[in-house]
Amino acid sequence: MNVAVGSTNPVKVDAVEQTLERFRPSVTAVAVDSGVPEQPWSIEETATGAENRARRALAASDGEYGVGLEGGVARLDGVPGVSLIMWAAATDGDRMERGGGPTLRLPDDVARRLENGAELGPVMDDRLGTDGIAEADGAAGVLTAGLTDRTKALGEAVACAFGPFVADDRDSTTC
């Protein structure tokens, strides 16, 4: 199984490799543009970014599948504050499947900075005195005290998007 991932971020590549491990995939990182803002601000923008990454990765490679992952933020109906959201998309060139990952509320001070135009990774780095949190545990890891991390959270989205391609019931729907 040859899979092209629409990112060179090692966390995103690891999420695909770990999630699809039992299929022994050959995973190739492909630098592609998401086609959405650096900080997507809705489910629609975040899912669209994942779809664009999946399509573009497949087109730029000799992979059998393209996978795109995108993290974003959104205000969700019935949920207070601003939430971190994660979406994945998988395509074989004919079919596109999507899946969401965990969602968690961001601290109010982080949400305010995002609302003023900042991007989550740099805001978290500034808050923590780190550099490159988006290529490590991510906000998900920090804000859950390690109960999950960015790789695991993105991996859940990958499982939900890719699952219909490998499930016994080919009419399966996404998670």
PDB file of C-alpha atoms in Angstrom:
ATOM      1  CA  MET A   1       0.000   0.000   0.000  1.00  0.00           C
ATOM      2  CA  ASN A   2       1.537   3.298  -1.137  1.00  0.00           C
ATOM      3  CA  VAL A   3       0.202   6.348   0.682  1.00  0.00           C
ATOM      4  CA  ALA A   4       1.079   9.967  -0.043  1.00  0.00           C
ATOM      5  CA  VAL A   5       0.584  12.360   2.877  1.00  0.00           C
ATOM      6  CA  GLY A   6      -0.063  15.985   1.975  1.00  0.00           C
ATOM      7  CA  SER A   7       2.445  17.394   4.463  1.00  0.00           C
ATOM      8  CA  THR A   8       6.073  17.160   5.478  1.00  0.00           C
ATOM      9  CA  ASN A   9       5.190  17.719   9.156  1.00  0.00           C
ATOM     10  CA  PRO A  10       6.619  14.640  10.917  1.00  0.00           C
ATOM     11  CA  VAL A  11       3.636  14.461  13.295  1.00  0.00           C
ATOM     12  CA  LYS A  12       1.192  14.172  10.388  1.00  0.00           C
ATOM     13  CA  VAL A  13       3.359  11.563   8.639  1.00  0.00           C
ATOM     14  CA  ASP A  14       3.704   9.587  11.905  1.00  0.00           C
ATOM     15  CA  ALA A  15      -0.068   9.734  12.443  1.00  0.00           C
ATOM     16  CA  VAL A  16      -0.619   8.064   9.058  1.00  0.00           C
ATOM     17  CA  GLU A  17       2.188   5.512   9.531  1.00  0.00           C
ATOM     18  CA  GLN A  18       1.046   4.513  13.022  1.00  0.00           C
ATOM     19  CA  THR A  19      -2.636   4.356  12.153  1.00  0.00           C
ATOM     20  CA  LEU A  20      -2.127   2.247   9.033  1.00  0.00           C
ATOM     21  CA  GLU A  21       0.743   0.190  10.508  1.00  0.00           C
ATOM     22  CA  ARG A  22      -1.002  -3.190  10.162  1.00  0.00           C
ATOM     23  CA  PHE A  23      -1.231  -2.639   6.385  1.00  0.00           C
ATOM     24  CA  ARG A  24       2.549  -2.025   6.202  1.00  0.00           C
ATOM     25  CA  PRO A  25       2.193   1.145   4.161  1.00  0.00           C
ATOM     26  CA  SER A  26       4.923   2.855   2.243  1.00  0.00           C
ATOM     27  CA  VAL A  27       4.294   6.456   3.280  1.00  0.00           C
ATOM     28  CA  THR A  28       5.645   9.426   1.361  1.00  0.00           C
ATOM     29  CA  ALA A  29       5.495  12.999   2.635  1.00  0.00           C
ATOM     30  CA  VAL A  30       4.531  15.470  -0.080  1.00  0.00           C
ATOM     31  CA  ALA A  31       4.703  19.237   0.435  1.00  0.00           C
ATOM     32  CA  VAL A  32       1.393  20.643  -0.800  1.00  0.00           C
ATOM     33  CA  ASP A  33      -0.669  23.745  -0.144  1.00  0.00           C
ATOM     34  CA  SER A  34      -3.874  23.265   1.830  1.00  0.00           C
ATOM     35  CA  GLY A  35      -5.678  26.017  -0.064  1.00  0.00           C
ATOM     36  CA  VAL A  36      -7.123  27.356   3.194  1.00  0.00           C
ATOM     37  CA  PRO A  37      -5.818  29.949   5.682  1.00  0.00           C
ATOM     38  CA  GLU A  38      -2.891  28.948   7.908  1.00  0.00           C
ATOM     39  CA  GLN A  39      -5.398  28.925  10.768  1.00  0.00           C
ATOM     40  CA  PRO A  40      -8.641  27.401   9.518  1.00  0.00           C
ATOM     41  CA  TRP A  41     -11.631  28.782  11.442  1.00  0.00           C
ATOM     42  CA  SER A  42     -14.437  26.301  10.881  1.00  0.00           C
ATOM     43  CA  ILE A  43     -15.174  22.654  10.264  1.00  0.00           C
ATOM     44  CA  GLU A  44     -15.738  23.510   6.609  1.00  0.00           C
ATOM     45  CA  GLU A  45     -12.355  25.237   6.185  1.00  0.00           C
ATOM     46  CA  THR A  46     -10.543  22.533   8.131  1.00  0.00           C
ATOM     47  CA  ALA A  47     -12.136  19.641   6.224  1.00  0.00           C
ATOM     48  CA  THR A  48     -11.569  21.454   2.914  1.00  0.00           C
ATOM     49  CA  GLY A  49      -7.884  21.869   3.779  1.00  0.00           C
ATOM     50  CA  ALA A  50      -7.621  18.129   4.479  1.00  0.00           C
ATOM     51  CA  GLU A  51      -9.384  17.295   1.193  1.00  0.00           C
ATOM     52  CA  ASN A  52      -7.116  19.614  -0.792  1.00  0.00           C
ATOM     53  CA  ARG A  53      -4.026  18.103   0.809  1.00  0.00           C
ATOM     54  CA  ALA A  54      -5.225  14.558   0.032  1.00  0.00           C
ATOM     55  CA  ARG A  55      -5.995  15.334  -3.628  1.00  0.00           C
ATOM     56  CA  ARG A  56      -2.781  17.260  -4.170  1.00  0.00           C
ATOM     57  CA  ALA A  57      -0.599  14.644  -2.468  1.00  0.00           C
ATOM     58  CA  LEU A  58      -2.060  11.888  -4.635  1.00  0.00           C
ATOM     59  CA  ALA A  59      -1.628  13.971  -7.803  1.00  0.00           C
ATOM     60  CA  ALA A  60       2.006  14.778  -6.963  1.00  0.00           C
ATOM     61  CA  SER A  61       3.015  11.180  -6.224  1.00  0.00           C
ATOM     62  CA  ASP A  62       2.729   7.627  -7.439  1.00  0.00           C
ATOM     63  CA  GLY A  63       0.692   6.687  -4.375  1.00  0.00           C
ATOM     64  CA  GLU A  64      -2.413   4.534  -4.399  1.00  0.00           C
ATOM     65  CA  TYR A  65      -3.971   6.827  -1.804  1.00  0.00           C
ATOM     66  CA  GLY A  66      -3.619  10.445  -0.803  1.00  0.00           C
ATOM     67  CA  VAL A  67      -4.182  11.486   2.797  1.00  0.00           C
ATOM     68  CA  GLY A  68      -4.583  15.030   4.028  1.00  0.00           C
ATOM     69  CA  LEU A  69      -4.694  16.205   7.626  1.00  0.00           C
ATOM     70  CA  GLU A  70      -5.679  19.625   8.861  1.00  0.00           C
ATOM     71  CA  GLY A  71      -6.012  21.113  12.322  1.00  0.00           C
ATOM     72  CA  GLY A  72      -8.305  24.056  12.865  1.00  0.00           C
ATOM     73  CA  VAL A  73     -10.404  25.888  15.388  1.00  0.00           C
ATOM     74  CA  ALA A  74     -14.117  26.550  15.521  1.00  0.00           C
ATOM     75  CA  ARG A  75     -16.965  27.813  17.629  1.00  0.00           C
ATOM     76  CA  LEU A  76     -19.346  24.860  17.878  1.00  0.00           C
ATOM     77  CA  ASP A  77     -23.081  25.171  18.483  1.00  0.00           C
ATOM     78  CA  GLY A  78     -23.943  24.271  22.050  1.00  0.00           C
ATOM     79  CA  VAL A  79     -20.293  24.166  23.174  1.00  0.00           C
ATOM     80  CA  PRO A  80     -18.744  27.108  25.032  1.00  0.00           C
ATOM     81  CA  GLY A  81     -15.557  28.765  23.838  1.00  0.00           C
ATOM     82  CA  VAL A  82     -13.319  27.985  20.889  1.00  0.00           C
ATOM     83  CA  SER A  83     -12.466  24.367  20.153  1.00  0.00           C
ATOM     84  CA  LEU A  84      -9.458  22.728  18.569  1.00  0.00           C
ATOM     85  CA  ILE A  85     -10.660  20.424  15.774  1.00  0.00           C
ATOM     86  CA  MET A  86      -8.870  17.935  13.508  1.00  0.00           C
ATOM     87  CA  TRP A  87      -9.934  16.526  10.157  1.00  0.00           C
ATOM     88  CA  ALA A  88      -8.478  13.999   7.759  1.00  0.00           C
ATOM     89  CA  ALA A  89      -9.392  13.122   4.205  1.00  0.00           C
ATOM     90  CA  ALA A  90      -8.377  10.096   2.156  1.00  0.00           C
ATOM     91  CA  THR A  91      -8.745   9.550  -1.564  1.00  0.00           C
ATOM     92  CA  ASP A  92      -7.928   6.901  -4.126  1.00  0.00           C
ATOM     93  CA  GLY A  93      -8.527   9.366  -6.940  1.00  0.00           C
ATOM     94  CA  ASP A  94     -12.133   8.326  -7.458  1.00  0.00           C
ATOM     95  CA  ARG A  95     -13.568   8.492  -3.973  1.00  0.00           C
ATOM     96  CA  MET A  96     -13.002  10.940  -1.104  1.00  0.00           C
ATOM     97  CA  GLU A  97     -13.673   9.990   2.517  1.00  0.00           C
ATOM     98  CA  ARG A  98     -13.428  12.284   5.537  1.00  0.00           C
ATOM     99  CA  GLY A  99     -13.102  11.771   9.257  1.00  0.00           C
ATOM    100  CA  GLY A 100     -12.886  13.967  12.313  1.00  0.00           C
ATOM    101  CA  GLY A 101     -10.577  13.605  15.262  1.00  0.00           C
ATOM    102  CA  PRO A 102     -10.963  14.631  18.869  1.00  0.00           C
ATOM    103  CA  THR A 103     -12.229  18.081  19.759  1.00  0.00           C
ATOM    104  CA  LEU A 104     -11.188  20.011  22.838  1.00  0.00           C
ATOM    105  CA  ARG A 105     -11.868  23.430  24.250  1.00  0.00           C
ATOM    106  CA  LEU A 106      -9.011  25.883  24.101  1.00  0.00           C
ATOM    107  CA  PRO A 107      -8.189  28.115  27.080  1.00  0.00           C
ATOM    108  CA  ASP A 108      -9.837  31.523  26.855  1.00  0.00           C
ATOM    109  CA  ASP A 109      -6.507  33.403  26.647  1.00  0.00           C
ATOM    110  CA  VAL A 110      -5.474  31.244  23.665  1.00  0.00           C
ATOM    111  CA  ALA A 111      -8.881  31.712  22.020  1.00  0.00           C
ATOM    112  CA  ARG A 112      -8.607  35.513  22.362  1.00  0.00           C
ATOM    113  CA  ARG A 113      -5.241  35.536  20.589  1.00  0.00           C
ATOM    114  CA  LEU A 114      -6.591  33.348  17.805  1.00  0.00           C
ATOM    115  CA  GLU A 115      -9.587  35.640  17.400  1.00  0.00           C
ATOM    116  CA  ASN A 116      -7.097  38.494  16.969  1.00  0.00           C
ATOM    117  CA  GLY A 117      -5.507  36.696  14.004  1.00  0.00           C
ATOM    118  CA  ALA A 118      -2.785  34.539  15.553  1.00  0.00           C
ATOM    119  CA  GLU A 119      -2.123  30.882  14.676  1.00  0.00           C
ATOM    120  CA  LEU A 120      -2.453  28.154  17.322  1.00  0.00           C
ATOM    121  CA  GLY A 121       1.056  26.647  17.078  1.00  0.00           C
ATOM    122  CA  PRO A 122       2.919  29.915  17.638  1.00  0.00           C
ATOM    123  CA  VAL A 123       0.457  30.962  20.360  1.00  0.00           C
ATOM    124  CA  MET A 124       1.079  27.705  22.226  1.00  0.00           C
ATOM    125  CA  ASP A 125       4.857  28.033  21.726  1.00  0.00           C
ATOM    126  CA  ASP A 126       4.728  31.563  23.138  1.00  0.00           C
ATOM    127  CA  ARG A 127       2.564  30.479  26.052  1.00  0.00           C
ATOM    128  CA  LEU A 128       4.841  27.539  26.903  1.00  0.00           C
ATOM    129  CA  GLY A 129       8.219  29.030  26.007  1.00  0.00           C
ATOM    130  CA  THR A 130       8.756  26.288  23.408  1.00  0.00           C
ATOM    131  CA  ASP A 131       9.515  26.155  19.709  1.00  0.00           C
ATOM    132  CA  GLY A 132       7.760  23.780  17.306  1.00  0.00           C
ATOM    133  CA  ILE A 133       4.969  22.419  19.513  1.00  0.00           C
ATOM    134  CA  ALA A 134       2.982  21.688  16.313  1.00  0.00           C
ATOM    135  CA  GLU A 135       5.684  19.184  15.342  1.00  0.00           C
ATOM    136  CA  ALA A 136       5.648  17.538  18.764  1.00  0.00           C
ATOM    137  CA  ASP A 137       2.838  16.895  21.279  1.00  0.00           C
ATOM    138  CA  GLY A 138       0.797  19.787  19.919  1.00  0.00           C
ATOM    139  CA  ALA A 139      -1.869  21.699  21.790  1.00  0.00           C
ATOM    140  CA  ALA A 140      -3.779  18.430  22.237  1.00  0.00           C
ATOM    141  CA  GLY A 141      -0.907  16.910  24.216  1.00  0.00           C
ATOM    142  CA  VAL A 142      -0.279  19.977  26.346  1.00  0.00           C
ATOM    143  CA  LEU A 143      -3.937  20.693  27.100  1.00  0.00           C
ATOM    144  CA  THR A 144      -4.687  17.083  28.099  1.00  0.00           C
ATOM    145  CA  ALA A 145      -1.522  16.597  30.187  1.00  0.00           C
ATOM    146  CA  GLY A 146      -0.454  13.895  27.746  1.00  0.00           C
ATOM    147  CA  LEU A 147      -3.679  11.872  27.852  1.00  0.00           C
ATOM    148  CA  THR A 148      -3.532  12.266  24.088  1.00  0.00           C
ATOM    149  CA  ASP A 149      -1.135  14.059  21.793  1.00  0.00           C
ATOM    150  CA  ARG A 150      -1.213  15.501  18.299  1.00  0.00           C
ATOM    151  CA  THR A 151      -0.103  12.245  16.650  1.00  0.00           C
ATOM    152  CA  LYS A 152      -2.794  10.152  18.364  1.00  0.00           C
ATOM    153  CA  ALA A 153      -5.494  12.772  17.813  1.00  0.00           C
ATOM    154  CA  LEU A 154      -4.690  13.115  14.109  1.00  0.00           C
ATOM    155  CA  GLY A 155      -4.457   9.323  13.906  1.00  0.00           C
ATOM    156  CA  GLU A 156      -8.092   9.030  14.997  1.00  0.00           C
ATOM    157  CA  ALA A 157      -9.106  11.314  12.146  1.00  0.00           C
ATOM    158  CA  VAL A 158      -6.989   9.227   9.731  1.00  0.00           C
ATOM    159  CA  ALA A 159      -8.677   6.027  10.947  1.00  0.00           C
ATOM    160  CA  CYS A 160     -12.112   7.482  10.332  1.00  0.00           C
ATOM    161  CA  ALA A 161     -11.238   8.811   6.868  1.00  0.00           C
ATOM    162  CA  PHE A 162      -9.233   5.802   5.684  1.00  0.00           C
ATOM    163  CA  GLY A 163     -11.369   3.104   7.292  1.00  0.00           C
ATOM    164  CA  PRO A 164     -13.952   2.909   4.500  1.00  0.00           C
ATOM    165  CA  PHE A 165     -11.184   1.996   2.039  1.00  0.00           C
ATOM    166  CA  VAL A 166     -10.126  -1.054   4.050  1.00  0.00           C
ATOM    167  CA  ALA A 167     -13.317  -2.086   5.888  1.00  0.00           C
ATOM    168  CA  ASP A 168     -14.975  -5.348   4.895  1.00  0.00           C
ATOM    169  CA  ASP A 169     -18.239  -3.491   4.290  1.00  0.00           C
ATOM    170  CA  ARG A 170     -17.340  -1.236   1.355  1.00  0.00           C
ATOM    171  CA  ASP A 171     -20.503   0.754   2.002  1.00  0.00           C
ATOM    172  CA  SER A 172     -19.181   1.898   5.394  1.00  0.00           C
ATOM    173  CA  THR A 173     -19.589   5.527   6.235  1.00  0.00           C
ATOM    174  CA  THR A 174     -17.002   7.708   7.916  1.00  0.00           C
ATOM    175  CA  CYS A 175     -16.785   8.012  11.685  1.00  0.00           C
TER     176      CYS A 175
END
